[in-house]
Tab-separated table of C-alpha atoms and ligand atoms in Angstrom:
chain	number	residue	atom	x	y	z
A	1	MET	CA	7.095	13.052	29.932
A	2	SER	CA	7.752	16.326	28.067
A	3	ASP	CA	8.622	14.547	24.872
A	4	VAL	CA	5.411	13.238	22.413
A	5	ILE	CA	5.674	9.729	21.643
A	6	ALA	CA	5.286	10.440	18.234
A	7	VAL	CA	4.376	6.905	16.533
A	8	VAL	CA	1.946	7.062	13.490
A	9	PRO	CA	-0.718	5.260	13.292
A	10	GLN	CA	-1.832	6.287	16.220
A	11	PRO	CA	-1.434	2.521	18.664
A	12	LEU	CA	-4.480	1.371	21.032
A	13	VAL	CA	-2.196	1.826	24.014
A	14	VAL	CA	0.663	4.121	25.051
A	15	GLU	CA	2.199	4.220	28.287
A	16	PRO	CA	5.253	6.491	28.695
A	17	ALA	CA	6.813	5.006	31.845
A	18	ASP	CA	8.723	6.798	34.580
A	19	LEU	CA	12.171	5.116	33.841
A	20	ALA	CA	15.358	5.671	32.034
A	21	PRO	CA	15.271	5.167	28.338
A	22	TYR	CA	17.135	2.421	26.548
A	23	VAL	CA	20.388	3.413	25.125
A	24	VAL	CA	21.547	1.665	22.199
A	25	GLY	CA	24.897	1.184	22.751
A	26	PRO	CA	27.725	-1.552	22.991
A	27	ALA	CA	25.781	-3.910	24.488
A	28	THR	CA	23.052	-3.759	22.270
A	29	VAL	CA	22.116	-7.310	20.881
A	30	VAL	CA	18.968	-8.767	19.577
A	31	VAL	CA	17.777	-12.350	21.083
A	32	VAL	CA	15.270	-14.716	19.353
A	33	PRO	CA	14.715	-16.852	22.429
A	34	GLY	CA	15.299	-20.814	21.837
A	35	ALA	CA	15.094	-19.990	18.199
A	36	ASP	CA	16.189	-22.392	15.153
A	37	ALA	CA	17.093	-21.051	11.528
A	38	ASP	CA	13.441	-21.672	10.319
A	39	ASP	CA	11.715	-19.668	13.408
A	40	PRO	CA	9.139	-17.120	12.106
A	41	ALA	CA	10.411	-14.602	14.241
A	42	LEU	CA	13.642	-14.465	12.531
A	43	PRO	CA	13.277	-12.177	9.695
A	44	ALA	CA	11.613	-9.275	11.757
A	45	ALA	CA	14.997	-9.913	14.498
A	46	VAL	CA	17.216	-9.426	11.319
A	47	LEU	CA	14.800	-6.350	10.149
A	48	VAL	CA	15.478	-4.742	13.717
A	49	ALA	CA	19.462	-6.009	14.388
A	50	ASP	CA	19.884	-4.073	10.506
A	51	LEU	CA	17.796	-1.223	11.724
A	52	LEU	CA	19.550	-0.880	15.031
A	53	GLY	CA	23.009	-1.379	13.734
A	54	ARG	CA	22.399	1.024	10.872
A	55	ALA	CA	21.487	3.677	13.133
A	56	ALA	CA	24.288	3.176	15.455
A	57	GLY	CA	26.917	2.689	13.229
A	58	HIS	CA	28.152	-0.921	14.257
A	59	ALA	CA	26.954	-4.210	13.378
A	60	VAL	CA	24.283	-5.509	15.400
A	61	GLN	CA	23.976	-9.366	16.494
A	62	VAL	CA	21.209	-11.619	16.344
A	63	ARG	CA	21.555	-14.586	18.491
A	64	PHE	CA	19.392	-17.789	19.539
A	65	GLU	CA	20.368	-18.094	23.376
A	66	ASP	CA	19.371	-15.379	25.705
A	67	PRO	CA	22.670	-14.035	27.191
A	68	GLY	CA	20.406	-12.983	30.058
A	69	VAL	CA	22.522	-9.614	30.599
A	70	PRO	CA	21.116	-5.669	29.989
A	71	GLY	CA	21.117	-4.531	26.490
A	72	ALA	CA	19.200	-7.376	24.946
A	73	VAL	CA	16.534	-6.129	22.477
A	74	ARG	CA	13.805	-9.759	22.789
A	75	VAL	CA	11.805	-10.603	19.814
A	76	ARG	CA	9.185	-13.237	20.848
A	77	LEU	CA	6.181	-14.525	19.318
A	78	ALA	CA	3.556	-15.459	21.828
A	79	ASP	CA	0.404	-17.269	22.523
A	80	GLY	CA	-1.622	-14.202	22.549
A	81	GLU	CA	-3.969	-15.390	24.918
A	82	GLN	CA	-0.924	-15.707	27.748
A	83	ALA	CA	0.394	-12.736	26.810
A	84	GLY	CA	-2.725	-10.837	26.949
A	85	LEU	CA	-2.078	-9.088	23.361
A	86	PRO	CA	-4.595	-6.939	22.032
A	87	ALA	CA	-7.017	-9.100	19.230
A	88	GLY	CA	-6.391	-10.299	16.002
A	89	ASP	CA	-3.537	-11.845	14.135
A	90	GLU	CA	-1.453	-8.557	13.751
A	91	ALA	CA	-1.531	-7.440	17.374
A	92	TYR	CA	1.951	-6.656	18.598
A	93	ARG	CA	3.814	-5.516	22.133
A	94	VAL	CA	6.747	-3.282	22.181
A	95	LEU	CA	7.826	-2.782	26.230
A	96	VAL	CA	11.021	-0.359	26.756
A	97	GLY	CA	12.875	0.209	30.048
A	98	PRO	CA	16.251	0.999	30.872
A	99	ASP	CA	17.974	-2.616	30.251
A	100	GLU	CA	15.593	-4.151	27.720
A	101	VAL	CA	13.150	-4.033	24.651
A	102	LEU	CA	11.055	-6.414	24.023
A	103	LEU	CA	9.094	-6.778	21.129
A	104	GLU	CA	6.026	-9.652	20.937
A	105	ALA	CA	3.369	-10.648	19.037
A	106	ARG	CA	1.336	-13.534	17.637
A	107	CYS	CA	2.697	-13.607	14.099
A	108	ALA	CA	5.653	-12.201	12.109
A	109	GLU	CA	3.279	-9.709	10.636
A	110	GLY	CA	2.812	-8.274	13.926
A	111	LEU	CA	6.623	-8.355	14.832
A	112	VAL	CA	7.348	-6.328	11.758
A	113	HIS	CA	4.897	-3.562	13.513
A	114	ALA	CA	6.766	-4.032	16.518
A	115	VAL	CA	10.084	-3.502	14.917
A	116	VAL	CA	8.718	-0.263	12.558
A	117	THR	CA	6.901	1.303	16.334
A	118	LEU	CA	10.714	0.586	17.604
A	119	ARG	CA	11.878	2.635	14.902
A	120	GLN	CA	9.398	5.332	15.045
A	121	LEU	CA	10.627	5.729	19.012
A	122	LEU	CA	14.211	6.096	17.960
A	123	ARG	CA	15.841	9.151	18.714
A	124	GLU	CA	19.267	10.821	19.106
A	125	LEU	CA	21.014	12.427	22.051
A	126	PRO	CA	23.005	15.530	21.439
A	127	ASP	CA	26.260	13.097	21.652
A	128	GLY	CA	24.953	11.274	18.629
A	129	ARG	CA	24.277	8.263	20.610
A	130	LEU	CA	20.309	6.818	20.125
A	131	GLU	CA	17.984	6.528	22.832
A	132	VAL	CA	14.357	4.919	22.970
A	133	PRO	CA	11.655	6.405	25.742
A	134	ALA	CA	10.734	3.814	28.389
A	135	VAL	CA	7.287	2.816	27.413
A	136	ARG	CA	4.467	0.376	26.818
A	137	ILE	CA	2.819	0.467	23.624
A	138	GLU	CA	0.186	-2.417	23.054
A	139	ASP	CA	-1.754	-2.220	19.568
A	140	ALA	CA	-3.677	-4.138	17.005
A	141	PRO	CA	-5.352	-2.543	13.646
A	142	ARG	CA	-9.011	-1.374	12.933
A	143	TYR	CA	-8.997	-2.833	9.303
A	144	ALA	CA	-7.289	-5.858	7.714
A	145	TRP	CA	-6.630	-3.869	4.402
A	146	ARG	CA	-4.424	-1.084	4.593
A	147	GLY	CA	-2.933	-0.630	0.902
A	148	LEU	CA	-1.602	1.903	-1.563
A	149	THR	CA	-2.469	1.655	-5.609
A	150	LEU	CA	0.576	2.462	-7.167
A	151	ASP	CA	0.349	2.929	-11.022
A	152	VAL	CA	3.379	1.766	-12.362
A	153	ALA	CA	2.009	1.850	-15.978
A	154	ARG	CA	1.631	5.480	-16.571
A	155	HIS	CA	5.093	6.042	-15.392
A	156	PHE	CA	7.421	2.943	-14.518
A	157	VAL	CA	8.552	2.824	-11.056
A	158	SER	CA	12.305	0.983	-11.286
A	159	VAL	CA	12.594	-1.917	-8.467
A	160	PRO	CA	15.286	-0.143	-6.227
A	161	ASP	CA	12.465	3.046	-6.549
A	162	LEU	CA	9.699	0.644	-5.567
A	163	LYS	CA	11.685	-0.930	-2.316
A	164	VAL	CA	11.705	2.740	-1.057
A	165	VAL	CA	7.809	2.788	-1.335
A	166	ILE	CA	7.388	-0.593	0.099
A	167	GLY	CA	9.861	0.636	3.276
A	168	LEU	CA	7.799	3.259	3.769
A	169	LEU	CA	4.283	1.573	3.452
A	170	ALA	CA	6.037	-0.553	6.001
A	171	HIS	CA	6.874	2.120	8.608
A	172	TYR	CA	3.306	3.115	8.427
A	173	LYS	CA	1.938	-0.379	8.921
A	174	LEU	CA	0.327	-0.338	5.247
A	175	ASN	CA	0.132	-4.265	4.588
A	176	VAL	CA	-1.033	-4.217	0.755
A	177	LEU	CA	0.867	-2.610	-2.163
A	178	HIS	CA	-2.109	-2.976	-5.344
A	179	LEU	CA	0.244	-2.464	-8.457
A	180	HIS	CA	-1.736	-1.202	-11.404
A	181	LEU	CA	0.795	-2.803	-13.784
A	182	THR	CA	-0.990	-2.312	-17.104
A	183	ASP	CA	-2.753	0.432	-19.015
A	184	ASP	CA	-3.281	2.072	-22.063
A	185	GLN	CA	0.984	3.524	-22.207
A	186	ALA	CA	2.050	0.355	-20.899
A	187	TRP	CA	2.291	-2.819	-20.001
A	188	ARG	CA	4.706	-3.696	-16.995
A	189	LEU	CA	4.754	-7.710	-16.212
A	190	ASP	CA	5.919	-10.077	-17.731
A	191	VAL	CA	4.068	-12.904	-18.100
A	192	PRO	CA	4.987	-16.234	-19.996
A	193	SER	CA	2.026	-16.575	-21.868
A	194	ARG	CA	2.307	-13.225	-23.811
A	195	PRO	CA	5.982	-12.202	-24.462
A	196	GLU	CA	5.077	-9.659	-26.858
A	197	LEU	CA	3.407	-7.282	-23.934
A	198	VAL	CA	6.531	-6.368	-22.346
A	199	ARG	CA	8.708	-6.376	-25.245
A	200	ARG	CA	6.426	-4.163	-27.664
A	201	SER	CA	4.453	-2.165	-24.751
A	202	SER	CA	7.159	-1.421	-21.862
A	203	ALA	CA	9.791	0.473	-23.412
A	204	ARG	CA	8.101	4.203	-22.661
A	205	SER	CA	6.133	6.184	-20.306
A	206	VAL	CA	3.601	8.694	-20.414
A	207	ASP	CA	4.864	11.770	-22.907
A	208	GLY	CA	7.440	9.568	-23.806
A	209	ASP	CA	9.596	9.102	-20.854
A	210	PRO	CA	11.722	6.049	-20.201
A	211	GLY	CA	9.693	3.204	-19.623
A	212	GLY	CA	10.782	-0.283	-17.997
A	213	HIS	CA	8.977	-3.664	-16.956
A	214	TYR	CA	9.313	-5.936	-14.178
A	215	SER	CA	10.812	-9.577	-15.249
A	216	ALA	CA	10.078	-12.908	-13.559
A	217	ALA	CA	12.924	-12.707	-11.467
A	218	ASP	CA	12.238	-8.864	-10.559
A	219	TRP	CA	8.823	-9.809	-9.267
A	220	GLU	CA	9.687	-12.454	-6.994
A	221	ASP	CA	12.628	-10.335	-6.047
A	222	LEU	CA	9.730	-7.664	-5.526
A	223	LEU	CA	7.616	-10.225	-3.694
A	224	ALA	CA	10.092	-11.619	-1.187
A	225	PHE	CA	11.212	-7.895	-0.188
A	226	ALA	CA	7.342	-6.928	0.797
A	227	HIS	CA	6.829	-9.985	2.271
A	228	ALA	CA	9.551	-9.591	5.118
A	229	ARG	CA	7.965	-6.371	5.603
A	230	GLY	CA	4.435	-7.743	6.426
A	231	ILE	CA	3.238	-6.750	2.933
A	232	ARG	CA	0.811	-8.651	0.320
A	233	VAL	CA	1.625	-7.700	-3.324
A	234	VAL	CA	-1.743	-7.553	-5.401
A	235	PRO	CA	-0.998	-7.158	-8.952
A	236	GLU	CA	-4.096	-5.335	-11.362
A	237	ILE	CA	-4.156	-6.497	-15.195
A	238	ASP	CA	-6.718	-3.476	-15.920
A	239	VAL	CA	-9.530	-5.060	-18.172
A	240	PRO	CA	-11.681	-4.543	-20.002
A	241	GLY	CA	-10.544	-1.034	-20.914
A	242	HIS	CA	-7.181	0.864	-20.437
A	243	VAL	CA	-5.947	-1.724	-22.777
A	244	ASN	CA	-4.207	0.250	-25.439
A	245	ALA	CA	-0.937	-1.510	-24.767
A	246	ALA	CA	-2.051	-5.120	-25.282
A	247	GLN	CA	-3.905	-3.940	-28.131
A	248	HIS	CA	-0.411	-2.385	-29.125
A	249	ALA	CA	1.395	-5.601	-28.921
A	250	TYR	CA	-1.423	-8.029	-29.903
A	251	GLY	CA	-3.315	-6.965	-33.282
A	252	GLU	CA	-5.844	-9.693	-32.822
A	253	LEU	CA	-7.140	-7.712	-29.625
A	254	THR	CA	-8.236	-5.422	-32.395
A	255	PRO	CA	-11.256	-5.386	-34.851
A	256	THR	CA	-9.411	-4.664	-37.617
A	257	GLY	CA	-6.589	-7.261	-36.892
A	258	GLU	CA	-4.196	-4.129	-36.740
A	259	PRO	CA	-1.834	-3.403	-33.886
A	260	ALA	CA	-3.319	-0.300	-31.940
A	261	GLU	CA	-0.676	3.216	-32.167
A	262	GLU	CA	1.365	3.545	-29.241
A	263	TYR	CA	-0.553	5.972	-26.298
A	264	LEU	CA	1.500	7.882	-24.180
A	265	GLY	CA	-1.043	10.865	-23.276
A	266	ILE	CA	-3.012	10.869	-20.356
A	267	GLY	CA	-6.807	10.518	-21.692
A	268	VAL	CA	-9.022	7.749	-20.267
A	269	GLY	CA	-11.553	5.424	-21.423
A	270	PHE	CA	-11.063	5.176	-25.393
A	271	SER	CA	-9.836	1.792	-25.554
A	272	ARG	CA	-11.487	-1.837	-25.193
A	273	LEU	CA	-11.630	-5.088	-25.489
A	274	HIS	CA	-13.850	-7.043	-27.907
A	275	ALA	CA	-16.016	-10.060	-26.945
A	276	ASP	CA	-16.716	-11.550	-29.834
A	277	LEU	CA	-12.938	-11.701	-31.543
A	278	PRO	CA	-11.440	-15.361	-31.053
A	279	ALA	CA	-8.422	-13.928	-29.330
A	280	THR	CA	-10.294	-11.972	-26.681
A	281	ARG	CA	-11.035	-15.274	-23.894
A	282	PRO	CA	-7.967	-17.026	-24.449
A	283	PHE	CA	-6.060	-13.575	-23.886
A	284	LEU	CA	-7.966	-13.222	-20.476
A	285	GLU	CA	-7.680	-16.713	-19.448
A	286	ASP	CA	-3.794	-17.230	-20.077
A	287	VAL	CA	-2.844	-13.657	-18.723
A	288	PHE	CA	-4.998	-14.238	-15.149
A	289	ALA	CA	-3.216	-17.874	-15.324
A	290	ASP	CA	0.036	-16.414	-15.318
A	291	VAL	CA	-0.654	-13.870	-12.825
A	292	ALA	CA	-2.143	-15.797	-10.504
A	293	ARG	CA	0.637	-18.360	-10.572
A	294	MET	CA	3.186	-15.777	-9.900
A	295	THR	CA	0.959	-14.600	-7.049
A	296	PRO	CA	1.380	-16.393	-3.631
A	297	GLY	CA	-1.091	-13.778	-2.266
A	298	GLU	CA	-5.083	-14.040	-2.002
A	299	HIS	CA	-5.684	-11.609	-4.509
A	300	VAL	CA	-5.647	-10.335	-7.782
A	301	HIS	CA	-7.216	-7.300	-9.282
A	302	VAL	CA	-8.641	-7.169	-12.572
A	303	GLY	CA	-9.377	-3.409	-13.154
A	304	GLY	CA	-12.876	-3.015	-14.766
A	305	ASP	CA	-12.806	0.901	-14.169
A	306	GLU	CA	-13.502	3.682	-16.820
A	307	VAL	CA	-14.731	1.556	-19.801
A	308	LEU	CA	-16.481	4.107	-21.534
A	309	THR	CA	-17.827	2.500	-25.037
A	310	MET	CA	-19.370	-0.611	-24.297
A	311	GLU	CA	-22.794	-1.885	-23.224
A	312	PRO	CA	-23.470	-2.978	-20.395
A	313	GLU	CA	-24.182	-7.009	-21.671
A	314	GLU	CA	-20.643	-6.919	-23.169
A	315	TYR	CA	-18.643	-5.401	-19.822
A	316	ALA	CA	-20.569	-7.892	-18.043
A	317	ARG	CA	-19.380	-10.885	-20.434
A	318	LEU	CA	-15.677	-9.845	-20.502
A	319	VAL	CA	-15.751	-9.156	-16.485
A	320	ARG	CA	-16.843	-12.347	-15.905
A	321	THR	CA	-14.555	-14.064	-18.047
A	322	ALA	CA	-11.832	-11.917	-15.877
A	323	LEU	CA	-13.298	-13.159	-13.118
A	324	GLU	CA	-13.786	-16.596	-13.720
A	325	ALA	CA	-10.047	-17.232	-14.866
A	326	VAL	CA	-8.856	-15.647	-11.487
A	327	THR	CA	-11.422	-17.978	-9.180
A	328	ALA	CA	-9.994	-21.026	-11.171
A	329	HIS	CA	-6.831	-20.702	-9.922
A	330	GLY	CA	-7.914	-20.514	-6.679
A	331	LYS	CA	-7.588	-16.683	-6.279
A	332	THR	CA	-10.144	-14.162	-4.863
A	333	PRO	CA	-11.091	-11.211	-7.139
A	334	VAL	CA	-10.585	-7.795	-6.559
A	335	GLY	CA	-12.025	-4.881	-9.403
A	336	TRP	CA	-12.968	-1.153	-9.369
A	337	GLN	CA	-16.375	0.002	-8.185
A	338	GLU	CA	-17.808	-0.198	-11.654
A	339	LEU	CA	-17.977	-4.300	-11.332
A	340	ALA	CA	-20.763	-3.845	-8.606
A	341	HIS	CA	-23.108	-3.491	-11.777
A	342	VAL	CA	-22.234	-7.019	-12.939
A	343	PRO	CA	-24.928	-9.497	-11.770
A	344	ASP	CA	-23.565	-12.228	-9.199
A	345	LEU	CA	-20.274	-11.578	-8.613
A	346	PRO	CA	-18.187	-14.733	-6.736
A	347	PRO	CA	-18.594	-14.672	-3.602
A	348	GLY	CA	-16.123	-12.471	-1.560
A	349	THR	CA	-15.239	-10.357	-4.425
A	350	VAL	CA	-13.493	-6.865	-3.181
A	351	VAL	CA	-14.689	-3.928	-4.910
A	352	GLN	CA	-12.656	-1.346	-4.728
A	353	PHE	CA	-14.939	2.142	-4.256
A	354	TRP	CA	-13.044	5.149	-5.939
A	355	ASP	CA	-15.499	7.542	-7.331
A	356	ASP	CA	-16.856	9.166	-4.582
A	357	ARG	CA	-19.232	11.391	-6.771
A	358	VAL	CA	-22.082	8.772	-6.989
A	359	GLU	CA	-24.569	7.215	-4.963
A	360	PRO	CA	-24.433	4.489	-2.359
A	361	GLU	CA	-27.413	2.256	-3.513
A	362	PRO	CA	-25.693	-0.062	-6.164
A	363	PHE	CA	-23.137	-0.681	-3.752
A	364	VAL	CA	-25.376	-1.496	-0.716
A	365	ALA	CA	-26.871	-3.993	-2.933
A	366	ALA	CA	-23.894	-5.491	-4.206
A	367	ALA	CA	-22.422	-5.654	-0.406
A	368	ARG	CA	-25.880	-7.221	0.760
A	369	ALA	CA	-24.602	-10.091	-2.131
A	370	GLY	CA	-21.732	-10.770	-0.790
A	371	ALA	CA	-19.113	-7.992	-1.849
A	372	ARG	CA	-16.576	-6.360	0.231
A	373	PHE	CA	-15.807	-3.179	0.174
A	374	VAL	CA	-12.126	-1.420	0.062
A	375	LEU	CA	-12.140	2.526	0.198
A	376	SER	CA	-10.042	4.909	-2.034
A	377	PRO	CA	-12.710	7.893	-2.094
A	378	ALA	CA	-10.223	9.974	-4.710
A	379	SER	CA	-11.565	13.327	-2.370
A	380	ARG	CA	-9.757	11.842	0.568
A	381	VAL	CA	-6.579	9.252	-0.642
A	382	TYR	CA	-6.416	10.202	-4.614
A	383	LEU	CA	-2.634	10.973	-3.479
A	384	ASP	CA	-1.902	11.808	-6.977
A	385	MET	CA	-4.554	14.940	-6.245
A	386	LYS	CA	-2.780	18.285	-5.736
A	387	TYR	CA	-2.477	19.372	-2.201
A	388	ASP	CA	-3.613	22.953	-3.592
A	389	ALA	CA	-3.944	24.943	-6.373
A	390	ASP	CA	-0.330	25.569	-6.251
A	391	SER	CA	1.326	22.062	-6.445
A	392	PRO	CA	3.367	21.662	-9.415
A	393	LEU	CA	2.746	17.987	-9.606
A	394	GLY	CA	-0.438	16.208	-9.383
A	395	LEU	CA	-4.386	16.416	-11.054
A	396	GLU	CA	-7.280	17.959	-9.661
A	397	TRP	CA	-10.624	15.815	-11.235
A	398	ALA	CA	-10.993	14.935	-7.438
A	399	GLY	CA	-10.621	18.374	-6.130
A	400	HIS	CA	-7.406	19.012	-3.761
A	401	VAL	CA	-6.403	16.783	-1.385
A	402	ASP	CA	-4.661	18.500	1.737
A	403	LEU	CA	-3.418	16.707	5.087
A	404	ALA	CA	-6.828	17.424	6.753
A	405	ASP	CA	-8.739	15.879	3.746
A	406	ALA	CA	-6.440	12.794	3.780
A	407	TYR	CA	-7.307	12.334	7.600
A	408	CYS	CA	-10.169	13.862	8.424
A	409	TRP	CA	-12.649	11.304	7.832
A	410	GLU	CA	-14.558	8.321	8.525
A	411	PRO	CA	-14.768	5.241	6.454
A	412	GLU	CA	-17.790	3.303	7.748
A	413	ASP	CA	-19.785	6.928	6.630
A	414	VAL	CA	-18.413	6.333	2.850
A	415	LEU	CA	-21.025	4.430	1.896
A	416	PRO	CA	-23.945	4.404	4.001
A	417	GLY	CA	-26.083	1.701	4.706
A	418	LEU	CA	-23.620	-0.925	3.897
A	419	PRO	CA	-23.710	-4.162	5.842
A	420	PRO	CA	-21.568	-4.553	9.203
A	421	GLY	CA	-18.307	-6.264	8.368
A	422	ALA	CA	-18.687	-5.001	4.403
A	423	VAL	CA	-15.333	-2.587	4.616
A	424	LEU	CA	-12.054	-4.796	4.931
A	425	GLY	CA	-10.526	-1.652	5.017
A	426	VAL	CA	-9.025	1.807	3.062
A	427	GLU	CA	-6.264	1.991	0.471
A	428	ALA	CA	-4.716	4.883	-0.576
A	429	ALA	CA	-3.860	5.592	-4.601
A	430	LEU	CA	-1.307	7.059	-6.270
A	431	TRP	CA	-1.480	7.332	-10.068
A	432	THR	CA	1.415	8.699	-12.112
A	433	GLU	CA	0.233	10.549	-15.217
A	434	THR	CA	2.541	13.707	-13.624
A	435	LEU	CA	5.214	11.636	-11.786
A	436	ARG	CA	8.321	10.616	-13.121
A	437	THR	CA	10.765	10.294	-10.171
A	438	LEU	CA	10.952	8.773	-7.034
A	439	ASP	CA	11.304	12.539	-5.358
A	440	ASP	CA	8.040	12.779	-7.184
A	441	LEU	CA	6.125	9.831	-5.446
A	442	THR	CA	7.052	10.850	-2.299
A	443	THR	CA	6.260	14.236	-2.566
A	444	MET	CA	3.033	13.180	-3.217
A	445	LEU	CA	2.766	10.285	-0.397
A	446	LEU	CA	4.404	12.346	2.373
A	447	PRO	CA	2.818	13.145	4.478
A	448	ARG	CA	-0.469	12.248	3.305
A	449	LEU	CA	0.132	8.586	3.362
A	450	ALA	CA	1.071	8.907	7.196
A	451	ALA	CA	-2.713	10.503	7.752
A	452	VAL	CA	-4.250	7.300	5.568
A	453	ALA	CA	-2.746	4.886	7.232
A	454	GLU	CA	-3.903	6.228	10.076
A	455	VAL	CA	-7.389	6.180	9.455
A	456	ALA	CA	-6.721	2.667	8.147
A	457	TRP	CA	-5.000	1.600	11.576
A	458	SER	CA	-6.277	3.242	14.451
A	459	ALA	CA	-9.545	3.131	16.205
A	460	PRO	CA	-12.381	4.865	15.078
A	461	GLY	CA	-13.346	8.624	16.628
A	462	PRO	CA	-12.975	12.199	16.060
A	463	ARG	CA	-10.123	13.271	13.839
A	464	ASP	CA	-7.770	15.406	15.874
A	465	LEU	CA	-5.580	17.301	13.634
A	466	ASP	CA	-3.603	18.961	15.930
A	467	ASP	CA	-2.811	16.050	17.525
A	468	LEU	CA	-1.631	13.910	14.163
A	469	THR	CA	0.268	16.943	13.374
A	470	ARG	CA	2.361	17.323	16.540
A	471	ARG	CA	3.415	13.507	16.148
A	472	LEU	CA	4.158	14.063	12.511
A	473	THR	CA	7.246	16.861	13.160
A	474	ALA	CA	9.367	14.068	14.187
A	475	HIS	CA	8.522	12.413	10.944
A	476	GLY	CA	9.297	15.506	9.327
A	477	ASP	CA	12.905	14.940	10.643
A	478	PHE	CA	12.717	11.416	9.763
A	479	TRP	CA	12.069	11.719	5.968
A	480	ASP	CA	14.728	14.462	5.573
A	481	ARG	CA	17.384	12.389	7.391
A	482	LEU	CA	16.435	9.347	4.536
A	483	GLY	CA	16.881	12.025	2.162
A	484	LEU	CA	13.132	11.605	1.107
A	485	ALA	CA	11.451	14.572	-0.636
A	486	TRP	CA	8.153	15.392	1.227
A	487	TYR	CA	5.416	18.290	1.415
A	488	ARG	CA	5.602	20.700	4.084
A	489	SER	CA	2.244	21.209	4.213
A	490	PRO	CA	0.924	24.604	5.828
A	491	GLN	CA	-1.398	22.445	7.807
A	492	GLY	CA	1.416	20.427	9.647
A	493	ARG	CA	3.769	21.677	12.242
A	494	TRP	CA	7.352	21.243	11.059
A	495	GLY	CA	10.124	22.479	12.468
A	496	GLU	CA	8.471	23.093	15.688
A	497	ARG	CA	9.531	21.908	18.923
A	498	VAL	CA	6.510	20.334	20.035
A	499	GLY	CA	6.209	18.848	23.099
B	501	LIG	C1	-9.173	7.965	-12.724
B	501	LIG	S1	-9.221	6.118	-10.698
B	501	LIG	C2	-8.564	6.316	-12.752
B	501	LIG	C3	-7.073	6.513	-13.810
B	501	LIG	C4	-6.470	7.397	-13.612
B	501	LIG	C5	-6.786	8.458	-12.361
B	501	LIG	C6	-6.232	9.624	-11.934
B	501	LIG	C7	-9.105	4.831	-11.413
B	501	LIG	C8	-10.072	3.639	-11.336
B	501	LIG	N1	-9.080	5.151	-12.802
B	501	LIG	O1	-6.889	5.693	-14.649
B	501	LIG	O2	-5.452	7.412	-13.515
B	501	LIG	O3	-8.210	8.681	-12.064
B	501	LIG	O4	-6.677	10.137	-10.959
């Protein structure tokens, strides 16, 4: 095989077979053997039929009976032990031979991973047909939490644009979309108990750019779209700081009772809730109850970052109210690293570590007391940082983050001394102070998101940037075919014939 099998993140096992490739053609049909309409394998079968159909330019059927003829793409949920799949819920297998493709997994999420792996394997022949090289791939993720924080507050991200981002997450086997829904500038999710939040505080974005919000119907649509692609949505309502938009909508949250002025700059740390105001506790309880009810997933994020004007006691009181509101509705809270300083966090609270300029001790102590960590070290995975001094977009407070920075790091070394199992995973972050359009978002995500995804998914070991960039070359072509804007990092090998 001269061609690189360019799968990112790198799977556990990739074994090219000395056989002819599978060619997508008129005989291509997707088969879910013995399925009925409720079969959990069906969404992945529909995804792969849609993908192959669009790529080949003709409709590809999904059948429940196996025609037993060459050309079938079989989608199958298997008993993991019998099937000899790697361990874990998300494990999957892709087997490609000249006459058949088999996509196999233990659960629906694993099947989605198999489908996107197949998508990454597709290549176009000179005559325009598509082929898939004969190969055996067996795979499972290192970490269960592989996410992206997306700030839709500083600049609103429309539902169609958000679906493009969700598609990219799925393509790189990320499974958590954490939406930063509220901040000083705007409030983006309509919650039934406080209708003025989006009515008064969502029309604009930073610098007076256009804004928007998600209605309950938009929210359901987004959750379903993400779910079909194996992605959980974690909503963040950021308290007790970053609350100017809430205080603009509800004057009862300010000490004077007067609504705060709209704020469209990019400063942080100036706004705060007040524990001694009568409206504050009901606000926290009602809003988190609404969000918990609107969220099928296990996690709700309470923010907790950058409160620069509050004594620790008041911070702890307000955060505790938010945490209790979340746990009262059966959800597990997530919060930014500042939460680690609050005594007696509820068991299993997830702490998102971001500011890697600090000492690890308080976090190690929180982990010993039962907290779990999602790692978003800014100097590695803040994808709103400029690639280099010439990047037109982005900020620089955590330095420049190019492909090598995003790729060449080891999660278990970020907070030395954490007990085994304390790291749940890795989450990139994209803050949107300087990002206005979908092109801006994808320019910052690509290629770095693929590198972070590999850190979160693939087996530990020294990171070979050369190997990653060889595989990413084909991905650059793919982003071009999709018409996505992306950054041709000089650390890549774009446009080279690699193999
Ligand atoms: C820090 S990370 C923030 C955000 C900014 C971001 C810009 C975190 C918890 N807070 O409010 O948008 O830096 O990079």
